Short mmCIF file of C-alpha atoms in Angstrom, two decimals:
data_model
loop_
_atom_site.label_atom_id
_atom_site.label_comp_id
_atom_site.label_asym_id
_atom_site.label_seq_id
_atom_site.Cartn_x
_atom_site.Cartn_y
_atom_site.Cartn_z
CA MET A 290 0.26 -0.03 -0.04
CA PHE A 291 2.91 2.22 0.88
CA LYS A 292 4.57 1.58 -2.61
CA THR A 293 0.85 2.69 -4.25
CA ARG A 294 0.91 5.38 -2.66
CA LEU A 295 3.95 6.77 -3.15
CA ALA A 296 3.63 5.88 -6.32
CA SER A 297 0.59 8.08 -6.62
CA GLY A 298 1.85 10.83 -5.54
CA VAL A 299 4.88 11.24 -7.60
CA VAL A 300 2.44 11.28 -10.50
CA LEU A 301 0.26 13.61 -8.59
CA VAL A 302 3.10 15.82 -8.48
CA ILE A 303 4.31 15.68 -11.97
CA LEU A 304 1.29 16.01 -13.59
CA ALA A 305 0.40 19.46 -10.84
CA LEU A 306 4.03 20.63 -12.28
CA ILE A 307 2.85 20.16 -15.92
CA PHE A 308 -0.98 21.20 -15.73
CA LEU A 309 0.23 24.23 -13.08
CA ILE A 310 3.06 25.53 -15.35
CA ALA A 311 1.16 24.65 -18.45
CA GLY A 312 -2.13 27.37 -16.78
CA GLY A 313 -3.99 28.90 -18.78
CA PRO A 314 -7.38 26.81 -20.58
CA VAL A 315 -5.48 23.70 -20.38
CA LEU A 316 -5.81 23.97 -16.25
CA LEU A 317 -8.49 25.81 -16.56
CA ALA A 318 -10.04 22.00 -18.35
CA VAL A 319 -8.32 20.13 -16.40
CA THR A 320 -9.46 21.69 -12.87
CA THR A 321 -13.39 21.39 -14.52
CA VAL A 322 -12.75 17.66 -15.06
CA ILE A 323 -11.34 17.13 -11.31
CA SER A 324 -14.76 19.37 -10.34
CA LEU A 325 -16.98 17.07 -12.17
CA ILE A 326 -15.40 14.13 -10.90
CA GLY A 327 -15.13 15.57 -7.38
CA MET A 328 -19.30 16.22 -7.41
CA PHE A 329 -19.87 12.97 -9.00
CA GLU A 330 -18.26 11.38 -5.72
CA LEU A 331 -20.54 14.18 -3.60
CA TYR A 332 -23.15 13.61 -5.15
CA ARG A 333 -23.05 9.73 -4.99
CA VAL A 334 -23.22 9.88 -1.20
CA PHE A 335 -26.83 11.21 -1.83
CA HIS A 336 -27.07 9.22 -4.55
CA ILE A 337 -27.84 11.95 -7.03
CA GLU A 338 -24.72 11.57 -9.60
CA LYS A 339 -27.15 9.93 -12.16
CA SER A 340 -30.01 11.87 -11.47
CA LEU A 341 -31.65 15.23 -13.03
CA PRO A 342 -30.15 17.24 -9.99
CA GLY A 343 -27.16 16.08 -10.56
CA MET A 344 -26.86 16.81 -14.71
CA VAL A 345 -28.13 20.18 -13.68
CA GLY A 346 -25.36 20.63 -11.41
CA TYR A 347 -22.36 19.05 -13.62
CA LEU A 348 -24.10 21.84 -16.11
CA ALA A 349 -23.79 24.53 -14.14
CA LEU A 350 -20.14 23.99 -13.07
CA VAL A 351 -19.87 23.97 -16.67
CA ILE A 352 -21.13 26.98 -17.32
CA PHE A 353 -19.40 28.41 -14.73
CA ASP A 354 -15.94 27.62 -16.23
CA LEU A 355 -16.85 28.80 -19.17
CA ASN A 356 -17.57 32.44 -17.58
CA LEU A 357 -14.27 32.35 -16.13
CA ALA A 358 -12.76 31.79 -20.12
CA PHE A 359 -14.88 33.88 -21.79
CA GLY A 360 -16.71 36.19 -19.23
CA PHE A 361 -20.09 36.72 -20.67
CA LEU A 362 -21.98 37.03 -17.19
CA TRP A 363 -21.17 40.55 -15.98
CA GLU A 364 -22.06 38.82 -12.62
CA PRO A 365 -21.78 35.45 -11.54
CA MET A 366 -24.87 35.77 -8.57
CA ILE A 367 -26.60 35.57 -11.95
CA LEU A 368 -25.59 32.05 -12.53
CA TYR A 369 -25.87 31.12 -8.59
CA MET A 370 -29.93 32.29 -8.32
CA GLY A 371 -30.27 30.70 -11.96
CA PHE A 372 -29.31 27.47 -10.83
CA LEU A 373 -30.56 27.21 -7.58
CA ILE A 374 -34.32 28.60 -9.15
CA LEU A 375 -34.19 25.67 -11.59
CA LEU A 376 -33.21 23.14 -8.31
CA LEU A 377 -36.17 24.76 -7.25
CA ALA A 378 -37.83 23.77 -10.40
CA VAL A 379 -36.88 20.62 -10.46
CA TYR A 380 -38.18 19.29 -6.81
CA VAL A 381 -41.59 20.89 -7.19
CA PHE A 382 -42.11 19.25 -10.32
CA SER A 383 -40.92 16.37 -10.00
CA TYR A 384 -42.28 15.86 -6.45
CA PRO A 385 -41.95 13.46 -4.41
CA LYS A 386 -39.34 11.68 -6.31
CA PHE A 387 -36.74 14.17 -4.55
CA ARG A 388 -36.05 14.85 -0.91
CA ALA A 389 -35.21 18.23 0.08
CA ASP A 390 -31.30 17.70 1.49
CA GLN A 391 -30.94 15.84 -2.27
CA ILE A 392 -31.47 19.36 -3.34
CA MET A 393 -29.73 20.90 -1.10
CA ALA A 394 -27.07 18.60 -1.58
CA ALA A 395 -27.14 19.58 -5.07
CA PHE A 396 -26.54 23.21 -4.95
CA PHE A 397 -23.89 22.77 -2.28
CA ALA A 398 -21.41 20.04 -4.21
CA PHE A 399 -21.52 22.98 -6.68
CA PHE A 400 -20.56 25.55 -4.64
CA TYR A 401 -18.36 23.40 -2.29
CA VAL A 402 -16.48 21.74 -4.70
CA GLY A 403 -16.50 23.28 -8.27
CA VAL A 404 -16.92 26.99 -7.27
CA MET A 405 -14.11 26.64 -4.61
CA LEU A 406 -12.11 24.76 -6.76
CA SER A 407 -11.76 27.20 -9.68
CA PHE A 408 -9.91 29.03 -7.24
CA ILE A 409 -6.97 27.36 -8.09
CA TYR A 410 -7.10 28.01 -11.72
CA GLN A 411 -8.10 32.08 -10.57
CA THR A 412 -4.73 32.05 -8.43
CA ARG A 413 -2.98 31.29 -11.28
CA MET A 414 -3.62 33.79 -13.58
CA LEU A 415 -3.24 36.53 -11.29
CA PRO A 416 0.29 38.71 -11.47
CA ALA A 417 2.71 35.76 -10.42
CA GLY A 418 0.28 33.40 -10.34
CA VAL A 419 2.89 30.70 -11.97
CA TYR A 420 3.90 30.97 -8.11
CA LEU A 421 1.47 31.83 -6.01
CA VAL A 422 -0.73 28.93 -7.33
CA TRP A 423 2.57 26.70 -5.38
CA LEU A 424 1.13 28.29 -2.13
CA ILE A 425 -2.09 26.55 -2.57
CA PHE A 426 -0.76 23.16 -2.07
CA LEU A 427 2.35 24.37 0.17
CA CYS A 428 -0.65 25.21 2.85
CA SER A 429 -2.62 22.02 1.88
CA TRP A 430 -0.61 19.08 0.64
CA GLY A 431 2.43 20.08 2.40
CA SER A 432 0.93 20.98 5.73
CA ASP A 433 -0.93 17.56 5.63
CA THR A 434 2.82 16.09 4.66
CA CYS A 435 4.45 18.39 7.79
CA ALA A 436 1.72 17.71 10.37
CA TYR A 437 1.86 13.77 9.72
CA CYS A 438 5.87 13.42 10.27
CA VAL A 439 5.19 15.47 13.43
CA GLY A 440 2.57 13.37 14.69
CA MET A 441 3.56 10.47 14.35
CA LEU A 442 7.40 11.57 16.08
CA ILE A 443 5.02 13.87 19.15
CA GLY A 444 1.80 13.65 19.05
CA ARG A 445 0.14 13.13 22.12
CA HIS A 446 -3.18 15.42 22.15
CA LYS A 447 -6.09 14.51 20.12
CA MET A 448 -7.42 16.47 17.72
CA SER A 449 -10.20 15.63 17.24
CA PRO A 450 -11.05 12.00 19.09
CA LYS A 451 -14.36 11.15 18.11
CA LEU A 452 -13.93 12.73 14.60
CA SER A 453 -9.62 11.53 13.00
CA PRO A 454 -8.52 9.90 16.33
CA LYS A 455 -5.01 9.45 14.67
CA LYS A 456 -4.72 13.69 14.41
CA SER A 457 -3.29 15.15 17.16
CA VAL A 458 -2.39 19.14 18.16
CA GLU A 459 0.97 19.02 18.07
CA GLY A 460 0.39 17.48 13.97
CA ALA A 461 -1.57 20.28 13.55
CA VAL A 462 1.01 22.77 14.99
CA GLY A 463 3.70 21.07 13.24
CA GLY A 464 1.48 21.44 10.06
CA VAL A 465 0.98 25.35 10.05
CA VAL A 466 4.44 26.19 11.12
CA GLY A 467 5.88 23.47 8.28
CA ALA A 468 3.83 25.02 5.77
CA ALA A 469 4.88 28.77 6.62
CA LEU A 470 8.84 27.75 6.66
CA LEU A 471 8.11 25.65 3.16
CA THR A 472 6.65 28.45 1.86
CA ALA A 473 9.11 30.94 3.30
CA LEU A 474 11.83 29.02 1.18
CA PHE A 475 9.61 28.59 -1.93
CA GLY A 476 9.12 32.44 -1.41
CA THR A 477 13.29 33.12 -1.12
CA VAL A 478 13.79 30.83 -3.67
CA PHE A 479 11.88 32.85 -6.01
CA ARG A 480 11.93 36.07 -4.99
CA GLN A 481 13.86 37.61 -7.80
CA ALA A 482 11.16 36.22 -10.04
CA MET A 483 8.12 37.39 -8.89
CA GLU A 484 9.54 40.91 -8.08
CA ILE A 485 8.34 40.82 -4.34
CA THR A 486 10.36 42.39 -1.49
CA THR A 487 11.47 39.96 1.86
CA ALA A 488 8.50 41.41 4.05
CA GLU A 489 6.36 40.02 0.72
CA VAL A 490 7.70 36.59 1.32
CA TRP A 491 6.83 36.40 5.61
CA ALA A 492 3.39 37.61 4.10
CA LEU A 493 3.20 35.37 1.52
CA ALA A 494 4.44 32.73 4.88
CA ALA A 495 1.43 34.15 6.97
CA ILE A 496 -0.80 33.56 3.95
CA ALA A 497 0.23 29.89 4.30
CA ALA A 498 0.06 29.74 7.35
CA VAL A 499 -3.45 30.96 7.74
CA GLY A 500 -4.17 28.50 4.99
CA ALA A 501 -2.78 25.45 6.61
CA LEU A 502 -4.90 25.67 9.82
CA ILE A 503 -8.17 26.35 7.60
CA SER A 504 -7.45 23.24 5.33
CA MET A 505 -7.69 21.21 8.36
CA VAL A 506 -11.30 22.73 8.81
CA GLY A 507 -11.52 21.04 5.07
CA ASP A 508 -9.77 18.11 6.05
CA LEU A 509 -11.90 17.10 9.18
CA ALA A 510 -15.36 18.72 7.29
CA ALA A 511 -14.93 16.44 4.24
CA SER A 512 -14.32 13.18 6.95
CA ALA A 513 -17.06 14.11 8.81
CA ILE A 514 -19.63 13.97 5.85
CA LYS A 515 -18.01 10.51 5.32
CA ARG A 516 -19.26 9.22 8.83
CA ASN A 517 -22.27 10.42 8.75
CA TYR A 518 -23.19 8.97 5.87
CA ASP A 519 -20.95 5.57 6.70
CA ILE A 520 -18.61 5.51 3.74
CA LYS A 521 -14.79 4.44 3.69
CA ASP A 522 -13.98 7.25 0.85
CA TYR A 523 -15.21 9.09 -1.50
CA GLY A 524 -13.88 6.60 -4.63
CA THR A 525 -11.28 4.44 -5.73
CA LEU A 526 -10.22 6.84 -8.55
CA ILE A 527 -6.47 7.32 -7.36
CA PRO A 528 -4.61 4.54 -6.04
CA GLY A 529 -3.58 4.90 -2.52
CA HIS A 530 -4.99 8.16 -1.97
CA ALA A 531 -8.61 6.69 -2.63
CA GLY A 532 -11.24 9.52 -4.77
CA ILE A 533 -10.57 12.92 -5.84
CA LEU A 534 -12.65 14.97 -2.72
CA ASP A 535 -9.88 12.23 -0.70
CA ARG A 536 -7.51 14.17 -2.33
CA PHE A 537 -8.69 17.17 -2.42
CA ASP A 538 -10.50 18.06 0.68
CA SER A 539 -8.32 20.42 1.88
CA VAL A 540 -7.05 22.10 -1.28
CA ILE A 541 -10.81 22.53 -2.20
CA ILE A 542 -11.18 24.97 0.96
CA THR A 543 -7.59 26.61 0.82
CA ALA A 544 -7.31 27.79 -2.31
CA PRO A 545 -9.82 30.52 -2.13
CA ILE A 546 -8.61 31.78 1.24
CA VAL A 547 -5.12 31.93 -0.96
CA TYR A 548 -6.38 33.61 -3.76
CA PHE A 549 -8.23 36.31 -1.84
CA LEU A 550 -5.39 37.12 0.48
CA ALA A 551 -2.86 37.03 -1.83
CA ALA A 552 -4.02 39.47 -4.00
CA THR A 553 -5.62 41.91 -0.84
CA ILE A 554 -1.75 41.43 0.13
CA LEU A 555 0.25 41.22 -2.84
#
């Protein structure tokens, strides 16, 4: 299992390098596909992955991402409201085929997975985005790795005993500090290329610390949903890492945080 997980992790890093460096339409297309798979996995929890509410959700995500590329909607709220009204219409005119929680899940998955993951692409499109986009993964995957190592070495106090017994407070602190240090190192190496000052490097490290802290909320929230619905993994797409949501649960919530903080501070 360890070898499979390691091999999959290496492949994921290589693919991330290719797509994040490419940016533009390539990255947007890949992000769209990943989001659609993630939505499918979450819809499957609520048994709507192949139903009309699910299909409407997939369509809304495609329109949302096309709007990122072409900007034909002057206000994204138009899409959110239109999607919600359409979902309510499906609910009303097919009643009682679908339950209220399924309709709410259809909207939630669109926003939680599709909209929030789109900030990977949106961060990449910022000035110096080719560098800033890596903060998302330093905050999530980097933090996760540091937290795991510190937790294994000195973890004593359980952070959330009922939800995730293996996670410790010491590991959480190690993840936050580790993400900040990794980002400080990253920023120092690419400081001239990014045309930022030393003070801004430390600002990026602070962003990484905040992102790492919030990424743990994303990780635990995804775990809570699985426990509520008594499922082990969201999928089996990635050998050793389960499904898209299992691997991107922290990235989902970190991406918009990094985007807004980086766009504001830099």
